[in-house]
mmCIF file of C-alpha atoms in Angstrom:
data_model
loop_
_atom_site.group_PDB
_atom_site.id
_atom_site.type_symbol
_atom_site.label_atom_id
_atom_site.label_comp_id
_atom_site.label_asym_id
_atom_site.label_seq_id
_atom_site.Cartn_x
_atom_site.Cartn_y
_atom_site.Cartn_z
ATOM 1 C CA MET A 300 8.285 -3.053 2.138
ATOM 2 C CA PRO A 301 7.274 -2.673 -1.505
ATOM 3 C CA THR A 302 8.501 0.265 -3.566
ATOM 4 C CA ARG A 303 6.587 -0.681 -6.712
ATOM 5 C CA GLY A 304 3.582 -2.718 -7.803
ATOM 6 C CA PRO A 305 -0.011 -2.909 -6.510
ATOM 7 C CA LEU A 306 0.888 -2.913 -2.813
ATOM 8 C CA ALA A 307 3.102 0.163 -3.207
ATOM 9 C CA ALA A 308 0.244 1.976 -4.949
ATOM 10 C CA TRP A 309 -2.283 1.019 -2.247
ATOM 11 C CA ASN A 310 -3.382 3.939 -0.082
ATOM 12 C CA PRO A 311 -6.322 3.396 2.307
ATOM 13 C CA GLY A 312 -7.069 6.989 3.316
ATOM 14 C CA LEU A 313 -9.168 7.751 6.390
ATOM 15 C CA ASP A 314 -12.592 6.471 5.380
ATOM 16 C CA ASP A 315 -14.579 6.068 8.595
ATOM 17 C CA THR A 316 -17.587 4.450 6.949
ATOM 18 C CA VAL A 317 -16.271 1.046 5.859
ATOM 19 C CA THR A 318 -15.503 -1.954 8.023
ATOM 20 C CA LEU A 319 -12.009 -3.101 8.805
ATOM 21 C CA ARG A 320 -12.773 -6.272 6.837
ATOM 22 C CA THR A 321 -13.731 -4.300 3.722
ATOM 23 C CA ALA A 322 -10.584 -2.181 3.907
ATOM 24 C CA TYR A 323 -8.401 -5.205 4.636
ATOM 25 C CA ASP A 324 -9.793 -7.207 1.728
ATOM 26 C CA ALA A 325 -9.039 -4.261 -0.587
ATOM 27 C CA MET A 326 -5.357 -4.369 0.388
ATOM 28 C CA PRO A 327 -3.247 -6.299 -2.151
ATOM 29 C CA GLY A 328 -2.016 -9.539 -0.618
ATOM 30 C CA ASP A 329 1.519 -10.002 0.679
ATOM 31 C CA ASP A 330 2.970 -13.302 1.840
ATOM 32 C CA SER A 331 4.288 -13.246 5.396
ATOM 33 C CA ALA A 332 7.003 -15.653 4.233
ATOM 34 C CA ALA A 333 8.438 -12.765 2.225
ATOM 35 C CA ILE A 334 9.294 -10.902 5.432
ATOM 36 C CA PRO A 335 13.071 -11.327 5.921
ATOM 37 C CA TRP A 336 14.664 -12.681 9.059
ATOM 38 C CA TYR A 337 16.090 -9.361 10.200
ATOM 39 C CA VAL A 338 12.640 -7.755 10.241
ATOM 40 C CA ARG A 339 11.191 -10.746 12.085
ATOM 41 C CA LEU A 340 14.040 -10.536 14.592
ATOM 42 C CA LEU A 341 12.956 -7.126 15.899
ATOM 43 C CA GLU A 342 9.289 -6.871 14.927
ATOM 44 C CA ASN A 343 7.755 -10.345 15.211
ATOM 45 C CA PRO A 344 6.279 -11.228 18.625
ATOM 46 C CA ALA A 345 7.608 -14.785 18.276
ATOM 47 C CA SER A 346 11.200 -13.520 18.286
ATOM 48 C CA PRO A 347 13.076 -13.846 21.598
ATOM 49 C CA VAL A 348 14.461 -10.334 21.104
ATOM 50 C CA ALA A 349 11.301 -8.680 19.768
ATOM 51 C CA LEU A 350 10.984 -5.012 20.632
ATOM 52 C CA PRO A 351 7.951 -3.454 22.376
ATOM 53 C CA GLY A 352 4.942 -3.303 20.084
ATOM 54 C CA ALA A 353 5.961 -6.401 18.114
ATOM 55 C CA ILE A 354 2.942 -7.638 16.179
ATOM 56 C CA ASP A 355 1.998 -10.221 13.568
ATOM 57 C CA LEU A 356 1.428 -9.297 9.918
ATOM 58 C CA LEU A 357 -2.367 -9.204 10.200
ATOM 59 C CA GLY A 358 -2.263 -6.726 13.052
ATOM 60 C CA HIS A 359 0.405 -4.670 11.312
ATOM 61 C CA ASP A 360 -1.731 -4.438 8.175
ATOM 62 C CA CYS A 361 -4.763 -3.410 10.229
ATOM 63 C CA ILE A 362 -2.770 -0.600 11.827
ATOM 64 C CA HIS A 363 -1.826 0.643 8.351
ATOM 65 C CA ILE A 364 -5.563 0.901 7.678
ATOM 66 C CA LEU A 365 -6.435 2.656 10.947
ATOM 67 C CA LEU A 366 -3.681 5.214 10.374
ATOM 68 C CA GLY A 367 -4.553 5.709 6.713
ATOM 69 C CA ARG A 368 -1.023 4.898 5.579
ATOM 70 C CA GLY A 369 0.148 3.064 2.470
ATOM 71 C CA THR A 370 3.225 0.846 2.327
ATOM 72 C CA LEU A 371 5.999 3.122 1.091
ATOM 73 C CA PRO A 372 9.019 3.333 3.437
ATOM 74 C CA PRO A 373 7.854 6.480 5.298
ATOM 75 C CA ASP A 374 4.440 4.849 5.740
ATOM 76 C CA GLU A 375 6.059 1.780 7.279
ATOM 77 C CA ALA A 376 8.156 4.027 9.500
ATOM 78 C CA PHE A 377 5.060 5.824 10.773
ATOM 79 C CA VAL A 378 3.092 2.627 11.381
ATOM 80 C CA ILE A 379 5.967 0.985 13.252
ATOM 81 C CA GLY A 380 6.624 4.155 15.243
ATOM 82 C CA VAL A 381 3.005 4.477 16.339
ATOM 83 C CA THR A 382 2.821 0.781 17.234
ATOM 84 C CA MET A 383 5.974 0.945 19.347
ATOM 85 C CA GLY A 384 5.110 4.311 20.880
ATOM 86 C CA ALA A 385 1.616 3.156 21.828
ATOM 87 C CA SER A 386 2.920 0.017 23.537
ATOM 88 C CA GLY A 387 3.708 1.898 26.735
ATOM 89 C CA GLN A 388 6.889 -0.149 27.062
ATOM 90 C CA LEU A 389 9.328 1.479 24.653
ATOM 91 C CA GLY A 390 12.469 2.694 26.388
ATOM 92 C CA ALA A 391 15.073 5.030 24.936
ATOM 93 C CA TRP A 392 17.566 2.204 24.421
ATOM 94 C CA GLN A 393 14.974 0.084 22.599
ATOM 95 C CA GLU A 394 14.055 2.973 20.337
ATOM 96 C CA LYS A 395 17.752 3.487 19.604
ATOM 97 C CA LEU A 396 18.240 -0.223 18.936
ATOM 98 C CA PHE A 397 15.420 -0.224 16.402
ATOM 99 C CA THR A 398 16.770 2.816 14.570
ATOM 100 C CA LEU A 399 20.207 1.206 14.369
ATOM 101 C CA GLY A 400 18.722 -2.037 13.087
ATOM 102 C CA ALA A 401 16.439 -0.347 10.570
ATOM 103 C CA ARG A 402 19.312 1.740 9.246
ATOM 104 C CA HIS A 403 22.208 -0.742 9.296
ATOM 105 C CA LEU A 404 20.803 -4.296 9.583
ATOM 106 C CA TYR A 405 17.765 -4.073 7.321
ATOM 107 C CA ARG A 406 18.417 -4.535 3.602
ATOM 108 C CA GLY A 407 16.973 -3.374 0.292
ATOM 109 C CA GLY A 408 13.528 -1.827 0.458
ATOM 110 C CA PHE A 409 13.283 -2.610 4.173
ATOM 111 C CA ARG A 410 16.194 -0.335 5.097
ATOM 112 C CA PHE A 411 15.176 3.021 6.551
ATOM 113 C CA SER A 412 16.619 6.243 5.176
ATOM 114 C CA HIS A 413 17.408 9.179 7.460
ATOM 115 C CA THR A 414 14.032 10.637 6.484
ATOM 116 C CA ASP A 415 12.286 7.383 7.394
ATOM 117 C CA LEU A 416 13.965 7.435 10.797
ATOM 118 C CA GLU A 417 12.714 10.975 11.399
ATOM 119 C CA VAL A 418 9.194 9.879 10.470
ATOM 120 C CA PHE A 419 9.552 6.932 12.860
ATOM 121 C CA ARG A 420 10.607 9.181 15.755
ATOM 122 C CA THR A 421 7.769 11.584 15.007
ATOM 123 C CA ALA A 422 5.312 8.683 15.062
ATOM 124 C CA VAL A 423 6.594 7.390 18.403
ATOM 125 C CA ALA A 424 6.036 10.841 19.903
ATOM 126 C CA PHE A 425 2.622 11.145 18.241
ATOM 127 C CA ALA A 426 1.400 7.883 19.774
ATOM 128 C CA ARG A 427 2.586 8.889 23.223
ATOM 129 C CA ASP A 428 1.296 12.451 23.044
ATOM 130 C CA THR A 429 -2.173 11.501 21.809
ATOM 131 C CA GLY A 430 -2.660 8.555 24.162
ATOM 132 C CA ILE A 431 -3.229 5.792 21.625
ATOM 133 C CA ARG A 432 -3.992 2.454 23.267
ATOM 134 C CA PRO A 433 -1.493 -0.412 22.913
ATOM 135 C CA LEU A 434 -2.331 -1.614 19.419
ATOM 136 C CA HIS A 435 -0.210 -4.749 19.447
ATOM 137 C CA THR A 436 -2.449 -6.342 22.090
ATOM 138 C CA LEU A 437 -5.756 -6.000 20.222
ATOM 139 C CA PRO A 438 -7.618 -9.090 18.942
ATOM 140 C CA TRP A 439 -7.612 -7.977 15.329
ATOM 141 C CA ARG A 440 -9.460 -10.995 13.941
ATOM 142 C CA ASP A 441 -12.334 -10.234 16.294
ATOM 143 C CA LEU A 442 -12.496 -6.603 15.151
ATOM 144 C CA MET A 443 -12.924 -7.170 11.428
ATOM 145 C CA HIS A 444 -16.661 -6.399 11.540
ATOM 146 C CA ARG A 445 -16.133 -2.968 13.126
ATOM 147 C CA ARG A 446 -16.504 0.227 11.153
ATOM 148 C CA LEU A 447 -13.294 2.200 11.020
ATOM 149 C CA GLY A 448 -14.623 5.419 12.567
ATOM 150 C CA PRO A 449 -15.821 3.882 15.840
ATOM 151 C CA LEU A 450 -12.852 1.511 15.878
ATOM 152 C CA ARG A 451 -10.386 4.384 15.619
ATOM 153 C CA ALA A 452 -12.190 6.200 18.412
ATOM 154 C CA SER A 453 -12.136 3.126 20.654
ATOM 155 C CA VAL A 454 -8.343 2.818 20.428
ATOM 156 C CA GLY A 455 -7.639 6.535 20.827
ATOM 157 C CA ILE A 456 -6.783 7.393 17.223
ATOM 158 C CA ASP A 457 -8.127 10.873 16.446
ATOM 159 C CA PRO A 458 -8.342 11.432 12.668
ATOM 160 C CA ARG A 459 -8.097 15.191 13.166
ATOM 161 C CA ALA A 460 -4.823 14.773 15.046
ATOM 162 C CA LEU A 461 -3.611 12.434 12.303
ATOM 163 C CA VAL A 462 -4.466 14.945 9.586
ATOM 164 C CA ALA A 463 -2.611 17.658 11.498
ATOM 165 C CA ALA A 464 0.432 15.403 11.896
ATOM 166 C CA TYR A 465 0.299 14.509 8.218
ATOM 167 C CA GLY A 466 0.150 18.185 7.317
ATOM 168 C CA ARG A 467 3.373 18.745 9.236
ATOM 169 C CA GLU A 468 4.967 15.749 7.521
ATOM 170 C CA ARG A 469 3.879 17.019 4.112
ATOM 171 C CA ALA A 470 5.301 20.480 4.873
ATOM 172 C CA ARG A 471 8.617 19.010 5.987
ATOM 173 C CA TRP A 472 9.033 16.638 3.027
ATOM 174 C CA PRO A 473 6.888 18.146 0.252
ATOM 175 C CA ALA A 474 8.619 16.155 -2.493
ATOM 176 C CA GLY A 475 8.125 12.769 -0.839
ATOM 177 C CA ALA A 476 5.779 10.369 -2.633
ATOM 178 C CA ALA A 477 4.337 9.113 0.654
ATOM 179 C CA ALA A 478 3.884 12.620 2.080
ATOM 180 C CA ARG A 479 2.142 13.930 -1.030
ATOM 181 C CA ARG A 480 -0.627 11.350 -0.804
ATOM 182 C CA LEU A 481 -1.282 11.573 2.941
ATOM 183 C CA PRO A 482 -4.935 12.206 3.892
ATOM 184 C CA ARG A 483 -5.801 15.896 4.062
ATOM 185 C CA SER A 484 -9.107 15.525 5.889
ATOM 186 C CA PRO A 485 -10.913 12.886 7.951
ATOM 187 C CA SER A 486 -14.103 11.399 6.590
ATOM 188 C CA PRO A 487 -17.308 11.783 8.610
ATOM 189 C CA VAL A 488 -18.211 8.956 10.961
ATOM 190 C CA THR A 489 -21.482 7.237 10.189
ATOM 191 C CA ALA A 490 -23.927 6.510 12.980
ATOM 192 C CA GLY A 491 -23.751 3.102 14.590
ATOM 193 C CA ASP A 492 -21.288 0.305 14.203
ATOM 194 C CA PRO A 493 -23.245 -2.620 12.744
ATOM 195 C CA ASP A 494 -21.643 -5.988 12.296
ATOM 196 C CA ALA A 495 -20.590 -7.103 8.860
ATOM 197 C CA SER A 496 -19.787 -10.558 7.590
ATOM 198 C CA HIS A 497 -16.355 -11.888 8.398
ATOM 199 C CA GLY A 498 -14.797 -12.897 5.034
ATOM 200 C CA HIS A 499 -11.646 -14.898 4.617
ATOM 201 C CA ASP A 500 -8.302 -14.047 6.189
ATOM 202 C CA ARG A 501 -5.540 -13.233 3.755
#
């Protein structure tokens, strides 16, 4: 996960009016080959020991957009936590295994701090409590034309609940760079959900 550069500065917010494709194309590119083996081991669906909610990089990036999270470590922790929590398959031992791996196996900018682990646990609970659909099973390439407001609604992501959760995160870690830039209000949803052109995949 980047801690500097264009991707670290990227912050999608909770704009309901644009399509997933538009938001995705505005995200600075990142090569999936740069994802280290220890992250792939637990988080890639092709891994034989992948944990519940494992998803490819495209889907993971799309979930960042739906949740309005950037790519700083607490953002990654929240996105992963929501994805695992929404899977409907995450057991206590699997949650514990991930926290151990993220804290002790992951290296460099991928390693979770104690704060990141707390954000992760909060996100797991948030996904379960708010009834978010399993996000790792969605056909993300087929959803690129959807506007973000209706798309969030269709998968059970309530921007008002997100904003409330982000307010609690900001209050708990007021000095955190990720917390300070969390969305403070949802944007209004525009009427309809017209198709848009499918551009290229990153």
